[in-house]
Structure formats: C-alpha cells, structure tokens
mmCIF file of C-alpha atoms in Angstrom:
data_model
loop_
_atom_site.group_PDB
_atom_site.id
_atom_site.type_symbol
_atom_site.label_atom_id
_atom_site.label_comp_id
_atom_site.label_asym_id
_atom_site.label_seq_id
_atom_site.Cartn_x
_atom_site.Cartn_y
_atom_site.Cartn_z
ATOM 1 C CA MET A 1 100.949 119.977 162.472
ATOM 2 C CA THR A 2 97.639 118.269 161.909
ATOM 3 C CA SER A 3 95.135 119.722 164.675
ATOM 4 C CA VAL A 4 94.093 117.158 167.181
ATOM 5 C CA SER A 5 90.331 117.508 166.220
ATOM 6 C CA SER A 6 91.219 117.117 162.636
ATOM 7 C CA GLY A 7 93.566 114.248 163.253
ATOM 8 C CA ASP A 8 90.963 112.489 165.511
ATOM 9 C CA ALA A 9 88.172 112.957 162.788
ATOM 10 C CA LEU A 10 90.321 111.125 160.070
ATOM 11 C CA GLN A 11 91.685 108.457 162.338
ATOM 12 C CA SER A 12 88.101 107.613 163.151
ATOM 13 C CA SER A 13 87.276 107.444 159.517
ATOM 14 C CA LEU A 14 90.265 105.237 158.815
ATOM 15 C CA GLY A 15 89.462 103.081 161.959
ATOM 16 C CA TYR A 16 93.186 103.381 163.015
ATOM 17 C CA ARG A 17 94.955 105.235 165.686
ATOM 18 C CA PHE A 18 98.412 106.599 164.991
ATOM 19 C CA HIS A 19 101.226 105.993 167.433
ATOM 20 C CA THR A 20 103.285 108.664 165.608
ATOM 21 C CA LEU A 21 100.974 111.448 164.491
ATOM 22 C CA ALA A 22 103.741 113.066 162.602
ATOM 23 C CA LEU A 23 103.409 110.451 159.997
ATOM 24 C CA LEU A 24 99.789 111.446 159.277
ATOM 25 C CA ASP A 25 100.684 114.939 159.351
ATOM 26 C CA GLU A 26 103.333 114.275 156.503
ATOM 27 C CA ALA A 27 100.724 112.283 154.465
ATOM 28 C CA LEU A 28 98.313 115.208 154.385
ATOM 29 C CA THR A 29 100.919 117.815 153.433
ATOM 30 C CA HIS A 30 101.051 118.750 149.841
ATOM 31 C CA SER A 31 104.351 119.825 148.130
ATOM 32 C CA SER A 32 102.611 123.252 147.134
ATOM 33 C CA LEU A 33 102.690 124.183 150.880
ATOM 34 C CA VAL A 34 106.283 123.126 151.676
ATOM 35 C CA ASN A 35 107.476 124.886 148.402
ATOM 36 C CA GLU A 36 105.885 128.102 149.278
ATOM 37 C CA GLN A 37 107.069 128.087 153.030
ATOM 38 C CA LYS A 38 110.623 127.275 151.677
ATOM 39 C CA ILE A 39 111.497 125.420 154.940
ATOM 40 C CA ALA A 40 114.380 122.984 154.120
ATOM 41 C CA SER A 41 113.199 120.478 156.981
ATOM 42 C CA ALA A 42 109.652 120.320 156.196
ATOM 43 C CA GLN A 43 108.312 117.101 154.687
ATOM 44 C CA HIS A 44 105.656 116.715 151.971
ATOM 45 C CA ASN A 45 103.716 113.413 151.112
ATOM 46 C CA GLU A 46 105.523 112.390 147.709
ATOM 47 C CA ARG A 47 107.762 109.874 149.463
ATOM 48 C CA LEU A 48 104.933 108.392 151.244
ATOM 49 C CA GLU A 49 102.701 108.448 148.074
ATOM 50 C CA PHE A 50 105.431 106.363 146.366
ATOM 51 C CA LEU A 51 105.639 103.867 149.234
ATOM 52 C CA GLY A 52 101.628 103.880 149.605
ATOM 53 C CA ASP A 53 101.299 102.943 145.848
ATOM 54 C CA ALA A 54 103.341 99.723 146.541
ATOM 55 C CA VAL A 55 101.480 98.949 149.646
ATOM 56 C CA LEU A 56 98.189 99.258 148.021
ATOM 57 C CA SER A 57 99.295 97.014 145.191
ATOM 58 C CA LEU A 58 100.361 94.337 147.398
ATOM 59 C CA VAL A 59 97.248 94.488 149.618
ATOM 60 C CA MET A 60 95.055 94.205 146.404
ATOM 61 C CA SER A 61 97.093 91.595 144.819
ATOM 62 C CA GLU A 62 97.200 89.517 147.882
ATOM 63 C CA TYR A 63 93.338 89.904 148.364
ATOM 64 C CA LEU A 64 92.349 89.120 144.699
ATOM 65 C CA ALA A 65 94.641 86.227 144.354
ATOM 66 C CA SER A 66 93.251 84.495 147.491
ATOM 67 C CA THR A 67 89.451 85.446 146.679
ATOM 68 C CA PHE A 68 89.392 84.453 143.254
ATOM 69 C CA PRO A 69 91.920 81.425 142.978
ATOM 70 C CA GLN A 70 90.495 80.174 139.598
ATOM 71 C CA SER A 71 90.806 83.533 137.746
ATOM 72 C CA SER A 72 93.629 84.023 135.291
ATOM 73 C CA GLU A 73 96.683 86.473 135.802
ATOM 74 C CA GLY A 74 95.117 88.681 133.126
ATOM 75 C CA THR A 75 91.597 88.695 134.847
ATOM 76 C CA LEU A 76 93.239 89.427 138.288
ATOM 77 C CA SER A 77 95.442 92.241 136.659
ATOM 78 C CA LYS A 78 92.338 93.933 135.301
ATOM 79 C CA LEU A 79 90.568 93.598 138.611
ATOM 80 C CA LYS A 80 93.314 95.170 140.484
ATOM 81 C CA ALA A 81 93.507 98.017 137.908
ATOM 82 C CA GLN A 82 89.907 98.647 138.455
ATOM 83 C CA VAL A 83 90.211 98.984 142.118
ATOM 84 C CA VAL A 84 93.511 101.013 142.329
ATOM 85 C CA SER A 85 92.573 103.521 139.507
ATOM 86 C CA GLU A 86 92.720 107.224 140.348
ATOM 87 C CA GLY A 87 88.937 107.642 140.102
ATOM 88 C CA SER A 88 88.617 104.722 142.488
ATOM 89 C CA LEU A 89 91.145 106.033 144.958
ATOM 90 C CA ALA A 90 89.411 109.555 144.726
ATOM 91 C CA GLN A 91 86.006 107.971 145.453
ATOM 92 C CA VAL A 92 87.428 106.320 148.800
ATOM 93 C CA ALA A 93 89.148 109.604 149.590
ATOM 94 C CA ARG A 94 86.023 111.433 149.400
ATOM 95 C CA ARG A 95 84.069 108.967 151.509
ATOM 96 C CA LEU A 96 86.760 109.492 154.302
ATOM 97 C CA GLY A 97 86.476 113.277 153.897
ATOM 98 C CA LEU A 98 90.250 113.449 153.121
ATOM 99 C CA GLY A 99 90.133 116.634 151.178
ATOM 100 C CA GLU A 100 89.075 118.796 154.044
ATOM 101 C CA HIS A 101 92.252 117.636 155.976
ATOM 102 C CA LEU A 102 94.910 118.230 153.323
ATOM 103 C CA LYS A 103 97.477 120.898 153.856
ATOM 104 C CA LEU A 104 97.691 122.951 150.687
ATOM 105 C CA GLY A 105 99.656 125.911 149.325
ATOM 106 C CA ARG A 106 97.708 129.105 148.257
ATOM 107 C CA GLY A 107 97.914 128.207 144.559
ATOM 108 C CA GLU A 108 96.330 124.789 145.085
ATOM 109 C CA GLU A 109 93.763 126.214 147.405
ATOM 110 C CA ARG A 110 92.798 128.754 144.604
ATOM 111 C CA SER A 111 92.534 125.957 142.063
ATOM 112 C CA LYS A 112 90.301 123.575 144.241
ATOM 113 C CA GLY A 113 92.914 121.218 144.862
ATOM 114 C CA ARG A 114 90.943 119.645 147.627
ATOM 115 C CA GLU A 115 88.548 118.431 144.985
ATOM 116 C CA LYS A 116 90.874 117.158 142.350
ATOM 117 C CA ASP A 117 91.050 113.343 141.824
ATOM 118 C CA SER A 118 94.714 113.319 141.070
ATOM 119 C CA LEU A 119 95.422 115.074 144.422
ATOM 120 C CA LEU A 120 93.029 113.029 146.514
ATOM 121 C CA ALA A 121 94.362 109.770 145.105
ATOM 122 C CA ASP A 122 97.738 110.557 145.861
ATOM 123 C CA ALA A 123 96.969 111.546 149.260
ATOM 124 C CA LEU A 124 95.234 108.418 150.094
ATOM 125 C CA GLU A 125 98.337 106.408 149.000
ATOM 126 C CA ALA A 126 100.424 108.430 151.189
ATOM 127 C CA VAL A 127 98.015 108.090 154.135
ATOM 128 C CA LEU A 128 98.261 104.131 153.683
ATOM 129 C CA ALA A 129 102.047 104.366 153.645
ATOM 130 C CA ALA A 130 101.779 106.345 156.957
ATOM 131 C CA VAL A 131 99.551 103.535 158.464
ATOM 132 C CA HIS A 132 102.095 100.954 157.118
ATOM 133 C CA LEU A 133 105.048 102.701 158.648
ATOM 134 C CA ASP A 134 103.369 103.423 161.981
ATOM 135 C CA GLY A 135 101.737 99.946 162.409
ATOM 136 C CA GLY A 136 103.162 97.448 159.971
ATOM 137 C CA PHE A 137 101.862 95.603 157.162
ATOM 138 C CA ASP A 138 98.927 93.967 159.119
ATOM 139 C CA ALA A 139 97.608 97.454 160.062
ATOM 140 C CA SER A 140 97.776 98.682 156.382
ATOM 141 C CA ARG A 141 96.120 95.631 155.191
ATOM 142 C CA THR A 142 93.317 95.831 157.631
ATOM 143 C CA VAL A 143 92.869 99.666 156.930
ATOM 144 C CA THR A 144 92.944 99.319 153.058
ATOM 145 C CA ARG A 145 90.404 96.392 152.960
ATOM 146 C CA ARG A 146 88.163 98.339 155.240
ATOM 147 C CA ILE A 147 88.153 101.701 153.465
ATOM 148 C CA PHE A 148 87.941 99.712 150.076
ATOM 149 C CA SER A 149 85.182 97.535 151.224
ATOM 150 C CA GLU A 150 82.573 99.031 148.703
ATOM 151 C CA GLU A 151 84.916 98.605 145.717
ATOM 152 C CA LEU A 152 85.776 94.998 146.819
ATOM 153 C CA ALA A 153 82.132 93.958 147.164
ATOM 154 C CA ASN A 154 81.394 95.377 143.575
ATOM 155 C CA ILE A 155 84.128 93.384 142.145
ATOM 156 C CA ALA A 156 82.956 90.245 143.890
ATOM 157 C CA THR A 157 79.410 90.766 142.502
ATOM 158 C CA GLN A 158 80.936 91.164 139.063
ATOM 159 C CA GLN A 159 82.889 87.779 139.511
ATOM 160 C CA GLU A 160 79.850 86.109 140.809
ATOM 161 C CA LEU A 161 77.628 87.307 137.833
ATOM 162 C CA PRO A 162 79.891 87.814 134.643
ATOM 163 C CA GLY A 163 79.210 90.798 132.851
ATOM 164 C CA ALA A 164 77.008 92.294 135.764
ATOM 165 C CA GLY A 165 78.853 95.561 135.722
ATOM 166 C CA ASP A 166 79.639 95.734 132.074
ATOM 167 C CA TYR A 167 76.461 97.326 130.637
ATOM 168 C CA LYS A 168 78.102 98.120 127.277
ATOM 169 C CA THR A 169 78.657 94.306 126.615
ATOM 170 C CA GLN A 170 75.235 93.328 127.743
ATOM 171 C CA PHE A 171 73.380 95.875 125.449
ATOM 172 C CA GLN A 172 75.647 95.094 122.523
ATOM 173 C CA GLU A 173 74.809 91.386 122.673
ATOM 174 C CA TRP A 174 71.105 92.161 122.911
ATOM 175 C CA CYS A 175 71.518 94.499 119.892
ATOM 176 C CA GLN A 176 73.239 91.867 117.857
ATOM 177 C CA LYS A 177 70.586 89.323 118.613
ATOM 178 C CA ARG A 178 67.522 91.737 118.188
ATOM 179 C CA HIS A 179 68.613 94.127 115.520
ATOM 180 C CA GLU A 180 71.846 92.513 113.986
ATOM 181 C CA THR A 181 73.689 95.697 114.597
ATOM 182 C CA LEU A 182 75.913 97.602 117.004
ATOM 183 C CA PRO A 183 74.827 100.441 119.129
ATOM 184 C CA ARG A 184 76.585 104.099 118.502
ATOM 185 C CA TYR A 185 78.026 105.984 121.233
ATOM 186 C CA GLU A 186 78.411 109.903 120.558
ATOM 187 C CA THR A 187 79.884 112.395 123.277
ATOM 188 C CA VAL A 188 77.459 115.149 123.038
ATOM 189 C CA ARG A 189 78.505 117.436 125.781
ATOM 190 C CA GLU A 190 81.715 118.038 127.930
ATOM 191 C CA THR A 191 81.433 120.353 131.093
ATOM 192 C CA GLY A 192 83.445 121.489 133.976
ATOM 193 C CA PRO A 193 87.207 122.354 134.380
ATOM 194 C CA ASP A 194 89.763 120.111 132.949
ATOM 195 C CA HIS A 195 90.643 118.406 136.137
ATOM 196 C CA GLN A 196 86.966 117.450 136.792
ATOM 197 C CA LYS A 197 85.221 117.211 133.422
ATOM 198 C CA ILE A 198 81.794 115.597 133.222
ATOM 199 C CA PHE A 199 81.165 113.961 129.932
ATOM 200 C CA GLU A 200 77.575 113.315 128.408
ATOM 201 C CA VAL A 201 77.187 110.378 125.944
ATOM 202 C CA GLU A 202 74.125 109.622 123.845
ATOM 203 C CA LEU A 203 73.593 106.001 122.788
ATOM 204 C CA SER A 204 71.771 105.285 119.546
ATOM 205 C CA ILE A 205 70.512 102.322 117.448
ATOM 206 C CA GLN A 206 70.035 103.194 113.688
ATOM 207 C CA GLY A 207 69.370 106.640 114.510
ATOM 208 C CA LYS A 208 66.937 106.050 117.420
ATOM 209 C CA ILE A 209 68.222 107.226 120.766
ATOM 210 C CA MET A 210 68.239 104.539 123.493
ATOM 211 C CA GLY A 211 70.100 105.916 126.307
ATOM 212 C CA LEU A 212 71.847 109.001 127.773
ATOM 213 C CA GLY A 213 74.601 108.707 130.374
ATOM 214 C CA SER A 214 77.118 111.080 132.051
ATOM 215 C CA GLY A 215 80.419 110.429 133.872
ATOM 216 C CA ARG A 216 83.827 111.536 134.814
ATOM 217 C CA SER A 217 85.202 109.726 131.750
ATOM 218 C CA LYS A 218 83.871 108.956 128.308
ATOM 219 C CA LYS A 219 84.126 105.164 129.251
ATOM 220 C CA GLU A 220 81.891 105.837 132.402
ATOM 221 C CA ALA A 221 79.455 107.924 130.575
ATOM 222 C CA GLU A 222 78.973 104.989 127.838
ATOM 223 C CA GLN A 223 78.480 102.554 130.627
ATOM 224 C CA GLN A 224 75.687 104.683 132.191
ATOM 225 C CA ALA A 225 74.138 105.262 128.763
ATOM 226 C CA ALA A 226 74.041 101.415 128.106
ATOM 227 C CA LYS A 227 72.554 100.989 131.597
ATOM 228 C CA GLN A 228 69.774 103.195 130.869
ATOM 229 C CA ALA A 229 69.088 101.626 127.643
ATOM 230 C CA LEU A 230 68.810 98.275 129.094
ATOM 231 C CA ARG A 231 66.317 99.424 131.720
ATOM 232 C CA GLN A 232 64.319 101.047 128.933
ATOM 233 C CA ARG A 233 64.433 97.744 126.975
ATOM 234 C CA GLU A 234 62.993 95.999 130.125
ATOM 235 C CA ALA A 235 60.207 98.552 130.679
#
C-alpha cells in the first residue's frame, strides 16, 4: 500500500483527499511490479489509465468548447491534442512529483522508469481516473483543471494572440518579407537515451546561422531555434 506520508504529499499536490486510498494505491502501481510479484489479486494501473484517458478527454473538451465558443472543431481538436499530449502529461506529472510515488518493478527501476515520459503520462491518467471513481466527475474536473492550469493558460494566451506560441510561423513570415526565402532547419545533435532524447536544431538563412534550439522532440527544438532567431532579429 502507499505509505501515509507519501499519500498525503501527493494528495496535497493534487488538492484532493481520497475517501478510498486503495484507488490511489492502484493508480500508482505499475504492471512491472505486479508481474514480478505474481500475486493474482494484485491490481496495476492499466485499467485506471484507460478510464483516465476518457476522463481527461471529456474535461478538456468541455473546457475548450466553453472557453473558445467561436473556434472551429478543427481548432479545438488541435488545442486538445496539445494539452493531452504525452509530453504535456509528463510535464504535469513532474510538477506534482508523481514519479517519486510510483511503485515499480526492479526492471523499471533499473531503466529509470520514474523519469520516462510515457510512464509518467500513463500514471497521471490513472490518478485522474482514481479521483473520478472516488469523488465523481465534479471532483475529477476540478483536479484536472487545477493541475493543468499552466497548460490551459498558455493555450488561452495563444488564442488571444494568434501565432504567439508558433515561433516557426512568425519567423517564416519575416523571412519571406525580408529575404524572400524560407529558413532551413537541420538537426545537428541527438543526445540521451531513446526514451528521453534531446534534439538540437540549427536554423539558418542562406547559409547564415540565425538560431539554435533544443527540445525533447525535433518540433520543439525547431520552435526554440526560431524563438532565438526572432529575439536576435529584434536585438
């Protein structure tokens, strides 16, 4: 079972107190531990992960549809995909300190499972499902909106200022006006293990390096390179 101190710390981060702590314990238990222990009655978090995915999707769909009533279905779908992406979920999980509360098998411990984006994202969905089963939809809605507040605020900013978060588009438009050409992005380095790679991208115009960026995906690295190039342009 999840220790009292560990459970209290995570519940404080979530802003929610469980009536049935066993649900939280199940949400934090990875299948690797259950498979190693070979206890038929033991529960891992994959069942809750399945439910949590649906809970998260509904909460975010409801929020986006009510917050941006003038946006098209396509725009809302893109916004939701941004918020519920694996990287976004892993980021929220890290803010909550979720990794330190996970119950993993020895193999996952050795492979640094507590740091894996996929494992953290799955566990977060399981925790949201546990909240839903313990306190109902109102509770899961409240917790979800609270812990994703930064991501939702970023989306609101992007909607208020079209293109504010899309540095590549902004820089491309500037290039076409100023140089009548398009920028070139090249991945110059990949570091780290497969489950946690860091990509470094170089942005250039007609052979001149304008920006460097890094990120957990090539897309993120390109955005960071464009952001740096925009700042240099304004300097």
